[in-house]
Amino acid sequence: MNKISEKTDIQNFIQFLKENNIYQFHFVYNQSNKKVESSHKELQFISDFINSDKRDFEEHEGMFFQLTDKFDVLQGAFVHRTKRGQAAGGVRFWQYDTIEEYFRDGMRLAKGMTHKNALAGLWWGGGKGVMVHNTEIDKQNIDYREYIYTEYGKLLTHLNGCYVTAEDVGTSVEDMANIYKSTRFTTCIPDYVGGSGNPSEPTSRGVLAGMEAALAFKDETLAGKTIAVQGMGHVAEPLIGHLFDKGVEKVLAADINPDVVNSVKKKFADKNLEVRVAEKGDNSILFEEVDIVAPCATGAVLNENTIPKIQAGIICGAANNQLEDHDRDDKAIAEKDIIYVPDFLNNRMGIVNCANEQYGYVNDDDFIERHLLKDWKNGVYQTTLSVLKEAKETGQPTSRVAIKQATDMSMELHPIFGHRSQKIINSLVKDKWFEK
Ligand code: NAD
């Protein structure tokens, strides 16, 4: 194996690692020669791929991996930029067909966390965990999950804290508890071991603040408006409640799960809520003639097929990575004069909720609640206004403006610890962590 290509099957790669007795490895960016260097010469072809990539790679400080002894699960920690602090972001448990797909997803998601954390004014850098599900094993098998998450914790312990994990797609709070058995570098742990609990309600208030700011930009308020919500899950349900509290005229909502639809319908039986069960892949709820559409289900729903049919003047929802193709779709939305509140701006409350777990808890915690206030400069409301203003002045799409603002903020050094995680990465390389 000497070349990465889309045909490079992930299982072949795992086999290749085993044949070469490689169970831990890394790719680290060398600031002086501006090249990504690998821990093993056998993996040079991956360094070459990363070095030549212009799309997802952006001087990621380090990427660290292990292959579990049992179950052959490839586990990674992608560290993008840590000037503001340790890399923080959830660990995704997903199925990948090729190693290119796997590396691209990790790099892209880690970069996204740099943007989300920096724009929220958090003193955290950006990173993401990604582990590859072994499809030969039942995903819900308790022994499998306990083993792989405990092993993942060991990887993080080896990495000395340059990456701190959390929950993400495919992982649960119980998985975090398993990670916590072998490392302290995790957040979003269950409340019975001192974690901060489910962040979905605060996330719904972040989305609400984004909507209010977008309306304020047009000198309007939520009162009397109509809103279409895609998905009726953990974020959407409290969001619907908050919208009625703010005096909206009507909410239309859809979910693919009939039980969820019935339960939410029952909860808001006395409100003007119209619900429907959608087929998987049916995005028609986004095309309703309403003031705001809120994607709160899955990613990539804003694309070439859906954007031309959207009639609402504002898009603001919780789902991660709503734009299927960032540059293309961002522009297409702006050209339709639709105000798009970038997802990573308004859905930050998950990471905000988890960010300061180690500092303990207070009621109505100012470090959490200020993100939802209208007058804090780094809060969702003011940041949305600032992004919309700059987008109007420069003619740039909102997501591009938000990324620029986030990138500038991500270059600021942590006021106490400076670029400490880069030092951690340097010592990991020097000490050959992968041989331990
Ligand atoms: P959830 O799983 O509780 O709810 C999502 C709902 O969407 C489910 O009920 C599912 O049945 C439904 N759904 C899936 N595909 C659909 C489709 N095509 N049409 C209609 N409904 C569909 O998830 P959640 O915690 O409410 O999160 C919603 C989104 O927000 C996700 O993309 C998540 O990654 C993102 N997000 C959540 C948080 C949080 O705090 N929970 C934080 C940041 C981002």
Short mmCIF file of C-alpha atoms and ligand atoms in Angstrom, two decimals:
data_model
loop_
_atom_site.label_atom_id
_atom_site.label_comp_id
_atom_site.label_asym_id
_atom_site.label_seq_id
_atom_site.Cartn_x
_atom_site.Cartn_y
_atom_site.Cartn_z
CA MET A 1 0.00 0.00 0.00
CA ASN A 2 1.71 3.21 -1.09
CA LYS A 3 -1.02 5.52 -2.27
CA ILE A 4 -4.29 6.80 -0.83
CA SER A 5 -7.14 6.76 -3.26
CA GLU A 6 -10.88 6.69 -3.00
CA LYS A 7 -10.65 2.97 -3.63
CA THR A 8 -8.60 2.40 -0.50
CA ASP A 9 -11.01 0.35 1.49
CA ILE A 10 -10.93 1.02 5.23
CA GLN A 11 -10.79 -2.70 6.06
CA ASN A 12 -7.75 -3.16 3.78
CA PHE A 13 -6.08 -0.30 5.58
CA ILE A 14 -6.79 -1.89 8.96
CA GLN A 15 -5.31 -5.14 7.64
CA PHE A 16 -2.27 -3.23 6.39
CA LEU A 17 -1.75 -1.70 9.87
CA LYS A 18 -1.92 -5.14 11.48
CA GLU A 19 0.50 -6.68 9.01
CA ASN A 20 2.97 -3.90 9.80
CA ASN A 21 2.33 -4.18 13.52
CA ILE A 22 1.22 -0.53 13.73
CA TYR A 23 -1.31 -0.04 16.51
CA GLN A 24 -0.69 3.65 17.31
CA PHE A 25 0.41 6.32 14.84
CA HIS A 26 0.21 10.00 14.09
CA PHE A 27 0.49 12.77 11.51
CA VAL A 28 1.81 16.04 12.88
CA TYR A 29 2.28 19.40 11.21
CA ASN A 30 5.85 20.61 11.29
CA GLN A 31 5.69 24.41 11.51
CA SER A 32 9.25 24.91 10.27
CA ASN A 33 9.10 22.97 7.01
CA LYS A 34 5.31 23.37 6.66
CA LYS A 35 4.83 19.65 6.09
CA VAL A 36 2.79 16.92 7.73
CA GLU A 37 5.06 14.20 9.08
CA SER A 38 4.05 10.67 9.99
CA SER A 39 5.15 8.57 12.91
CA HIS A 40 5.91 5.58 10.62
CA LYS A 41 7.61 5.54 7.22
CA GLU A 42 5.05 2.96 6.08
CA LEU A 43 2.40 5.68 6.42
CA GLN A 44 4.16 8.28 4.28
CA PHE A 45 1.47 7.89 1.60
CA ILE A 46 -1.08 9.35 4.01
CA SER A 47 1.20 12.29 4.85
CA ASP A 48 1.52 12.87 1.09
CA PHE A 49 -2.25 12.84 0.70
CA ILE A 50 -2.73 15.31 3.57
CA ASN A 51 0.08 17.58 2.35
CA SER A 52 -1.43 17.80 -1.10
CA ASP A 53 -5.02 18.31 0.07
CA LYS A 54 -6.39 21.80 -0.37
CA ARG A 55 -9.97 21.13 0.73
CA ASP A 56 -10.08 19.76 4.25
CA PHE A 57 -6.52 20.08 5.54
CA GLU A 58 -5.65 23.44 7.08
CA GLU A 59 -2.42 23.08 9.01
CA HIS A 60 -4.03 20.70 11.52
CA GLU A 61 -1.59 20.57 14.40
CA GLY A 62 -1.81 16.83 14.92
CA MET A 63 -3.87 13.70 14.19
CA PHE A 64 -3.46 10.70 16.44
CA PHE A 65 -4.78 7.18 15.97
CA GLN A 66 -4.97 3.74 17.42
CA LEU A 67 -6.29 0.38 16.31
CA THR A 68 -7.95 -1.54 19.09
CA ASP A 69 -6.58 -5.04 19.87
CA LYS A 70 -10.08 -6.49 19.94
CA PHE A 71 -12.74 -5.72 17.28
CA ASP A 72 -10.27 -3.90 14.94
CA VAL A 73 -11.74 -0.45 15.54
CA LEU A 74 -9.78 2.48 14.10
CA GLN A 75 -9.95 5.40 16.54
CA GLY A 76 -8.71 8.91 15.92
CA ALA A 77 -8.26 12.30 17.56
CA PHE A 78 -8.03 15.12 15.02
CA VAL A 79 -6.54 18.28 16.54
CA HIS A 80 -6.96 21.35 14.36
CA ARG A 81 -5.91 24.53 16.15
CA THR A 82 -5.21 24.96 19.86
CA LYS A 83 -4.10 28.57 20.23
CA ARG A 84 -7.19 29.32 22.34
CA GLY A 85 -6.75 26.15 24.43
CA GLN A 86 -7.02 22.36 24.36
CA ALA A 87 -8.83 20.99 21.31
CA ALA A 88 -12.46 20.29 22.22
CA GLY A 89 -15.13 18.52 20.19
CA GLY A 90 -17.17 15.34 20.30
CA VAL A 91 -16.23 11.86 19.17
CA ARG A 92 -18.19 10.49 16.22
CA PHE A 93 -18.85 6.77 15.84
CA TRP A 94 -19.56 6.17 12.20
CA GLN A 95 -19.17 3.84 9.26
CA TYR A 96 -16.58 4.76 6.62
CA ASP A 97 -15.85 2.92 3.39
CA THR A 98 -12.49 4.47 2.50
CA ILE A 99 -9.61 5.99 4.46
CA GLU A 100 -9.88 9.12 2.38
CA GLU A 101 -13.47 9.60 3.56
CA TYR A 102 -12.37 8.96 7.13
CA PHE A 103 -9.49 11.44 7.10
CA ARG A 104 -11.50 14.07 5.28
CA ASP A 105 -14.38 13.84 7.74
CA GLY A 106 -12.05 14.07 10.74
CA MET A 107 -10.16 17.06 9.39
CA ARG A 108 -13.33 18.88 8.30
CA LEU A 109 -15.13 18.29 11.59
CA ALA A 110 -12.10 19.33 13.67
CA LYS A 111 -11.86 22.59 11.73
CA GLY A 112 -15.57 23.14 12.29
CA MET A 113 -15.03 22.85 16.04
CA THR A 114 -12.28 25.48 15.90
CA HIS A 115 -14.80 27.80 14.29
CA LYS A 116 -17.62 26.97 16.70
CA ASN A 117 -15.52 27.29 19.85
CA ALA A 118 -13.68 30.44 18.80
CA LEU A 119 -16.82 32.25 17.64
CA ALA A 120 -18.43 31.45 20.99
CA GLY A 121 -15.48 33.13 22.71
CA LEU A 122 -14.60 29.88 24.50
CA TRP A 123 -11.01 29.37 25.57
CA TRP A 124 -10.90 26.04 23.80
CA GLY A 125 -9.29 25.02 20.54
CA GLY A 126 -10.92 22.80 17.92
CA GLY A 127 -10.72 19.05 17.52
CA LYS A 128 -12.83 16.01 16.83
CA GLY A 129 -12.72 12.33 17.55
CA VAL A 130 -13.75 9.87 14.86
CA MET A 131 -13.93 6.12 15.23
CA VAL A 132 -14.81 3.62 12.55
CA HIS A 133 -17.56 1.18 13.37
CA ASN A 134 -16.69 -2.44 12.58
CA THR A 135 -19.80 -3.43 10.62
CA GLU A 136 -19.35 -7.11 11.44
CA ILE A 137 -20.39 -6.41 15.01
CA ASP A 138 -23.77 -5.23 16.26
CA LYS A 139 -23.41 -1.54 17.04
CA GLN A 140 -25.55 -1.85 20.17
CA ASN A 141 -23.56 -4.77 21.63
CA ILE A 142 -22.82 -3.63 25.19
CA ASP A 143 -19.47 -5.44 25.50
CA TYR A 144 -18.31 -3.99 22.18
CA ARG A 145 -19.25 -0.46 23.21
CA GLU A 146 -17.79 -0.72 26.68
CA TYR A 147 -14.50 -2.02 25.28
CA ILE A 148 -14.05 0.45 22.43
CA TYR A 149 -14.93 3.52 24.49
CA THR A 150 -12.68 2.47 27.36
CA GLU A 151 -9.89 1.96 24.80
CA TYR A 152 -10.63 5.38 23.35
CA GLY A 153 -10.16 6.86 26.82
CA LYS A 154 -6.72 5.22 26.95
CA LEU A 155 -5.79 6.91 23.68
CA LEU A 156 -6.77 10.28 25.14
CA THR A 157 -4.76 9.58 28.29
CA HIS A 158 -1.72 8.92 26.05
CA LEU A 159 -2.31 12.25 24.34
CA ASN A 160 -1.84 14.14 27.61
CA GLY A 161 -4.85 16.42 27.18
CA CYS A 162 -4.18 18.10 23.83
CA TYR A 163 -7.66 16.80 22.87
CA VAL A 164 -10.67 16.64 25.18
CA THR A 165 -13.62 14.67 23.89
CA ALA A 166 -17.43 14.84 24.27
CA GLU A 167 -20.59 13.25 22.88
CA ASP A 168 -21.37 13.39 19.16
CA VAL A 169 -23.29 11.58 16.42
CA GLY A 170 -23.44 7.87 17.23
CA THR A 171 -22.29 8.25 20.84
CA SER A 172 -24.24 8.46 24.07
CA VAL A 173 -23.71 9.74 27.57
CA GLU A 174 -23.13 6.11 28.66
CA ASP A 175 -20.30 5.87 26.12
CA MET A 176 -18.79 8.96 27.73
CA ALA A 177 -19.00 7.19 31.08
CA ASN A 178 -16.95 4.34 29.56
CA ILE A 179 -14.37 6.81 28.24
CA TYR A 180 -14.25 8.36 31.68
CA LYS A 181 -13.18 4.99 33.13
CA SER A 182 -9.78 5.40 31.48
CA THR A 183 -9.24 9.13 31.08
CA ARG A 184 -10.20 12.44 32.58
CA PHE A 185 -9.95 14.15 29.19
CA THR A 186 -13.66 13.97 28.46
CA THR A 187 -16.69 16.16 29.04
CA CYS A 188 -20.43 15.48 28.65
CA ILE A 189 -20.13 12.70 31.22
CA PRO A 190 -23.30 11.59 33.05
CA ASP A 191 -24.50 13.71 35.95
CA TYR A 192 -24.00 10.78 38.38
CA VAL A 193 -20.24 11.29 37.97
CA GLY A 194 -20.42 15.08 38.00
CA GLY A 195 -21.22 15.83 34.35
CA SER A 196 -23.39 18.68 33.11
CA GLY A 197 -26.28 16.63 31.71
CA ASN A 198 -28.22 16.93 28.45
CA PRO A 199 -27.55 20.25 26.67
CA SER A 200 -30.49 20.10 24.26
CA GLU A 201 -32.67 22.66 26.05
CA PRO A 202 -29.91 25.32 26.14
CA THR A 203 -29.21 24.47 22.49
CA SER A 204 -32.83 25.25 21.66
CA ARG A 205 -32.46 28.64 23.36
CA GLY A 206 -29.34 29.32 21.27
CA VAL A 207 -31.35 28.68 18.11
CA LEU A 208 -34.11 30.96 19.44
CA ALA A 209 -31.54 33.74 20.05
CA GLY A 210 -30.27 33.32 16.47
CA MET A 211 -33.82 33.65 15.13
CA GLU A 212 -34.50 36.74 17.24
CA ALA A 213 -31.30 38.41 16.05
CA ALA A 214 -32.07 37.64 12.38
CA LEU A 215 -35.53 39.18 12.82
CA ALA A 216 -34.14 42.18 14.74
CA PHE A 217 -31.81 42.77 11.79
CA LYS A 218 -35.00 43.37 9.78
CA ASP A 219 -36.63 45.35 12.65
CA GLU A 220 -39.02 42.48 13.33
CA THR A 221 -39.82 40.11 16.22
CA LEU A 222 -41.10 36.56 16.55
CA ALA A 223 -44.60 37.70 17.51
CA GLY A 224 -47.12 36.64 14.87
CA LYS A 225 -44.59 34.74 12.75
CA THR A 226 -44.90 31.27 11.24
CA ILE A 227 -42.05 28.78 11.62
CA ALA A 228 -41.37 25.38 10.00
CA VAL A 229 -39.23 22.98 12.01
CA GLN A 230 -37.59 19.88 10.51
CA GLY A 231 -37.17 17.21 13.17
CA MET A 232 -39.04 17.13 16.48
CA GLY A 233 -36.31 15.67 18.68
CA HIS A 234 -34.41 16.80 21.77
CA VAL A 235 -33.64 20.31 20.48
CA ALA A 236 -36.75 20.92 18.39
CA GLU A 237 -39.26 20.03 21.10
CA PRO A 238 -38.16 22.71 23.61
CA LEU A 239 -37.62 25.09 20.69
CA ILE A 240 -41.29 24.74 19.70
CA GLY A 241 -42.28 25.56 23.30
CA HIS A 242 -40.07 28.68 23.35
CA LEU A 243 -41.49 29.83 20.02
CA PHE A 244 -45.06 29.70 21.34
CA ASP A 245 -43.92 31.56 24.49
CA LYS A 246 -42.63 34.31 22.20
CA GLY A 247 -46.04 34.65 20.55
CA VAL A 248 -45.51 32.98 17.17
CA GLU A 249 -48.70 32.51 15.19
CA LYS A 250 -48.10 28.96 14.01
CA VAL A 251 -45.49 26.19 13.97
CA LEU A 252 -45.35 23.46 11.34
CA ALA A 253 -43.17 20.51 12.24
CA ALA A 254 -42.19 17.18 10.70
CA ASP A 255 -40.34 14.10 11.89
CA ILE A 256 -39.71 10.68 10.38
CA ASN A 257 -40.56 8.97 13.65
CA PRO A 258 -44.36 8.69 14.21
CA ASP A 259 -43.92 8.18 17.97
CA VAL A 260 -41.98 11.43 18.26
CA VAL A 261 -44.61 13.24 16.18
CA ASN A 262 -47.44 11.96 18.40
CA SER A 263 -45.69 12.78 21.62
CA VAL A 264 -44.86 16.37 20.59
CA LYS A 265 -48.36 16.84 19.18
CA LYS A 266 -49.81 15.78 22.53
CA LYS A 267 -47.50 18.10 24.46
CA PHE A 268 -48.62 21.15 22.48
CA ALA A 269 -52.24 20.05 22.00
CA ASP A 270 -53.57 23.50 22.92
CA LYS A 271 -51.22 25.35 20.55
CA ASN A 272 -51.36 26.12 16.83
CA LEU A 273 -48.97 23.31 15.92
CA GLU A 274 -49.42 21.42 12.65
CA VAL A 275 -47.43 18.19 12.49
CA ARG A 276 -46.70 15.51 9.92
CA VAL A 277 -44.80 12.29 9.62
CA ALA A 278 -42.17 12.63 6.88
CA GLU A 279 -40.54 9.92 4.83
CA LYS A 280 -36.78 9.63 5.17
CA GLY A 281 -35.24 12.06 2.68
CA ASP A 282 -38.44 14.12 2.43
CA ASN A 283 -37.40 17.76 2.94
CA SER A 284 -40.72 19.34 1.94
CA ILE A 285 -41.17 20.91 5.39
CA LEU A 286 -38.34 23.29 4.39
CA PHE A 287 -40.35 24.54 1.41
CA GLU A 288 -43.35 25.79 3.40
CA GLU A 289 -44.48 29.38 2.98
CA VAL A 290 -43.34 30.55 6.42
CA ASP A 291 -41.16 33.30 7.88
CA ILE A 292 -38.41 31.02 9.23
CA VAL A 293 -37.33 27.45 8.55
CA ALA A 294 -35.40 25.62 11.26
CA PRO A 295 -33.47 22.50 10.17
CA CYS A 296 -33.22 20.51 13.41
CA ALA A 297 -32.76 16.96 12.11
CA THR A 298 -29.78 16.00 9.93
CA GLY A 299 -26.99 17.74 8.02
CA ALA A 300 -26.59 18.58 4.30
CA VAL A 301 -30.28 19.52 3.92
CA LEU A 302 -29.40 22.86 2.30
CA ASN A 303 -28.28 21.93 -1.19
CA GLU A 304 -28.86 22.37 -4.94
CA ASN A 305 -32.20 20.56 -4.75
CA THR A 306 -33.66 22.24 -1.67
CA ILE A 307 -32.42 25.85 -1.76
CA PRO A 308 -34.34 26.85 -4.94
CA LYS A 309 -37.60 25.70 -3.26
CA ILE A 310 -37.15 27.53 0.06
CA GLN A 311 -39.65 30.36 0.44
CA ALA A 312 -38.81 31.58 3.96
CA GLY A 313 -36.74 34.72 4.48
CA ILE A 314 -34.66 33.22 7.31
CA ILE A 315 -32.98 29.84 7.87
CA CYS A 316 -31.90 29.17 11.44
CA GLY A 317 -31.73 25.72 13.00
CA ALA A 318 -29.71 23.40 15.20
CA ALA A 319 -28.64 20.67 12.77
CA ASN A 320 -24.89 20.44 12.27
CA ASN A 321 -23.36 21.00 8.82
CA GLN A 322 -26.58 22.08 7.12
CA LEU A 323 -24.82 23.22 3.92
CA GLU A 324 -24.07 20.22 1.72
CA ASP A 325 -21.35 22.06 -0.20
CA HIS A 326 -20.17 24.97 1.82
CA ASP A 327 -19.06 27.43 -0.87
CA ARG A 328 -21.76 26.61 -3.38
CA ASP A 329 -24.76 26.53 -1.03
CA ASP A 330 -23.76 29.48 1.11
CA LYS A 331 -23.63 31.61 -2.03
CA ALA A 332 -26.90 30.23 -3.43
CA ILE A 333 -28.74 31.14 -0.22
CA ALA A 334 -27.29 34.67 -0.20
CA GLU A 335 -28.27 35.14 -3.86
CA LYS A 336 -31.88 34.37 -2.92
CA ASP A 337 -31.70 37.13 -0.27
CA ILE A 338 -32.38 34.59 2.46
CA ILE A 339 -30.77 35.32 5.82
CA TYR A 340 -28.85 32.21 6.87
CA VAL A 341 -27.75 32.05 10.51
CA PRO A 342 -24.78 29.64 10.36
CA ASP A 343 -25.42 26.44 12.33
CA PHE A 344 -22.09 26.54 14.14
CA LEU A 345 -23.00 29.98 15.45
CA ASN A 346 -26.43 29.26 16.90
CA ASN A 347 -26.04 25.59 17.95
CA ARG A 348 -23.04 26.16 20.23
CA MET A 349 -24.81 25.50 23.53
CA GLY A 350 -23.89 21.81 23.58
CA ILE A 351 -20.20 22.55 23.75
CA VAL A 352 -20.79 25.63 25.93
CA ASN A 353 -22.69 23.45 28.40
CA CYS A 354 -19.83 20.92 28.53
CA ALA A 355 -16.91 23.32 28.20
CA ASN A 356 -16.44 24.23 31.84
CA GLU A 357 -17.48 21.00 33.56
CA GLN A 358 -14.23 20.82 35.52
CA TYR A 359 -14.89 24.21 37.14
CA GLY A 360 -18.01 22.99 38.94
CA TYR A 361 -21.59 24.18 38.74
CA VAL A 362 -23.64 27.12 39.93
CA ASN A 363 -27.30 27.84 39.34
CA ASP A 364 -27.98 30.03 36.31
CA ASP A 365 -24.28 29.83 35.52
CA ASP A 366 -23.18 33.15 34.02
CA PHE A 367 -20.58 31.38 31.88
CA ILE A 368 -23.42 29.51 30.20
CA GLU A 369 -26.31 31.96 30.39
CA ARG A 370 -24.39 34.92 28.93
CA HIS A 371 -24.32 33.13 25.56
CA LEU A 372 -28.10 33.56 25.51
CA LEU A 373 -28.23 37.19 26.61
CA LYS A 374 -28.92 39.91 24.10
CA ASP A 375 -26.14 42.21 25.24
CA TRP A 376 -23.01 40.04 25.54
CA LYS A 377 -20.64 40.70 22.63
CA ASN A 378 -19.81 36.99 22.13
CA GLY A 379 -23.38 35.75 22.74
CA VAL A 380 -25.43 34.15 19.95
CA TYR A 381 -27.57 37.27 19.51
CA GLN A 382 -24.80 39.87 19.17
CA THR A 383 -22.57 37.56 17.10
CA THR A 384 -25.46 36.92 14.70
CA LEU A 385 -26.06 40.67 14.35
CA SER A 386 -22.36 41.29 13.76
CA VAL A 387 -22.17 38.56 11.09
CA LEU A 388 -25.33 39.80 9.33
CA LYS A 389 -24.04 43.38 9.37
CA GLU A 390 -20.65 42.44 7.91
CA ALA A 391 -22.31 40.20 5.32
CA LYS A 392 -24.51 43.09 4.20
CA GLU A 393 -21.62 45.55 4.06
CA THR A 394 -19.25 43.25 2.17
CA GLY A 395 -21.74 41.34 0.02
CA GLN A 396 -20.32 38.06 1.37
CA PRO A 397 -22.51 35.11 2.39
CA THR A 398 -23.09 34.90 6.14
CA SER A 399 -21.35 31.59 6.68
CA ARG A 400 -18.18 32.84 5.01
CA VAL A 401 -18.24 35.97 7.19
CA ALA A 402 -18.76 33.88 10.34
CA ILE A 403 -15.83 31.61 9.41
CA LYS A 404 -13.60 34.64 8.85
CA GLN A 405 -14.56 36.09 12.23
CA ALA A 406 -14.05 32.68 13.86
CA THR A 407 -10.67 32.17 12.18
CA ASP A 408 -9.42 35.54 13.43
CA MET A 409 -10.56 34.66 16.97
CA SER A 410 -8.98 31.19 16.75
CA MET A 411 -5.57 32.84 16.29
CA GLU A 412 -5.76 34.53 19.71
CA LEU A 413 -3.61 32.87 22.31
CA HIS A 414 -5.09 31.57 25.56
CA PRO A 415 -4.56 34.38 28.11
CA ILE A 416 -2.98 32.09 30.71
CA PHE A 417 -1.70 28.96 28.99
CA GLY A 418 -0.76 30.31 25.56
CA HIS A 419 -0.22 27.62 22.93
CA ARG A 420 0.29 24.89 25.51
CA SER A 421 -1.34 22.08 23.51
CA GLN A 422 1.17 22.63 20.70
CA LYS A 423 3.85 22.01 23.34
CA ILE A 424 2.03 18.84 24.37
CA ILE A 425 2.01 17.68 20.74
CA ASN A 426 5.73 18.46 20.38
CA SER A 427 6.53 16.39 23.47
CA LEU A 428 4.35 13.49 22.28
CA VAL A 429 6.36 13.37 19.06
CA LYS A 430 9.69 13.71 20.88
CA ASP A 431 8.79 11.00 23.39
CA LYS A 432 7.42 8.67 20.68
CA TRP A 433 4.09 8.22 22.47
CA PHE A 434 3.11 5.59 19.87
CA GLU A 435 5.72 3.16 21.10
CA LYS A 436 4.33 3.08 24.65
P1 NAD B 1 -32.52 14.06 17.98
O1 NAD B 1 -31.98 12.80 17.43
O2 NAD B 1 -33.11 14.08 19.34
O3 NAD B 1 -33.64 14.65 16.98
C1 NAD B 1 -33.54 14.62 15.59
C2 NAD B 1 -34.92 14.21 15.09
O4 NAD B 1 -34.91 14.38 13.66
C3 NAD B 1 -35.29 12.78 15.35
O5 NAD B 1 -36.53 12.72 16.05
C4 NAD B 1 -35.37 12.13 13.97
O6 NAD B 1 -36.39 11.16 13.90
C5 NAD B 1 -35.68 13.34 13.12
N1 NAD B 1 -35.32 13.22 11.69
C6 NAD B 1 -34.26 12.62 11.12
N2 NAD B 1 -34.29 12.80 9.80
C7 NAD B 1 -35.39 13.53 9.53
C8 NAD B 1 -35.96 14.05 8.35
N3 NAD B 1 -35.40 13.86 7.15
N4 NAD B 1 -37.10 14.78 8.44
C9 NAD B 1 -37.67 14.99 9.64
N5 NAD B 1 -37.17 14.51 10.79
C10 NAD B 1 -36.05 13.80 10.74
O7 NAD B 1 -31.34 15.12 17.83
P2 NAD B 1 -31.23 16.53 18.57
O8 NAD B 1 -30.39 16.37 19.79
O9 NAD B 1 -32.57 17.16 18.65
O10 NAD B 1 -30.33 17.31 17.52
C11 NAD B 1 -30.88 17.78 16.30
C12 NAD B 1 -29.77 18.29 15.40
O11 NAD B 1 -29.05 19.34 16.08
C13 NAD B 1 -28.71 17.23 15.08
O12 NAD B 1 -28.22 17.51 13.78
C14 NAD B 1 -27.61 17.49 16.09
O13 NAD B 1 -26.35 17.06 15.61
C15 NAD B 1 -27.66 19.00 16.20
N6 NAD B 1 -27.17 19.52 17.47
C16 NAD B 1 -27.72 19.12 18.66
C17 NAD B 1 -27.22 19.63 19.85
C18 NAD B 1 -27.84 19.22 21.15
O14 NAD B 1 -27.56 19.89 22.15
N7 NAD B 1 -28.65 18.19 21.18
C19 NAD B 1 -26.18 20.55 19.85
C20 NAD B 1 -25.64 20.96 18.63
C21 NAD B 1 -26.14 20.44 17.44
#
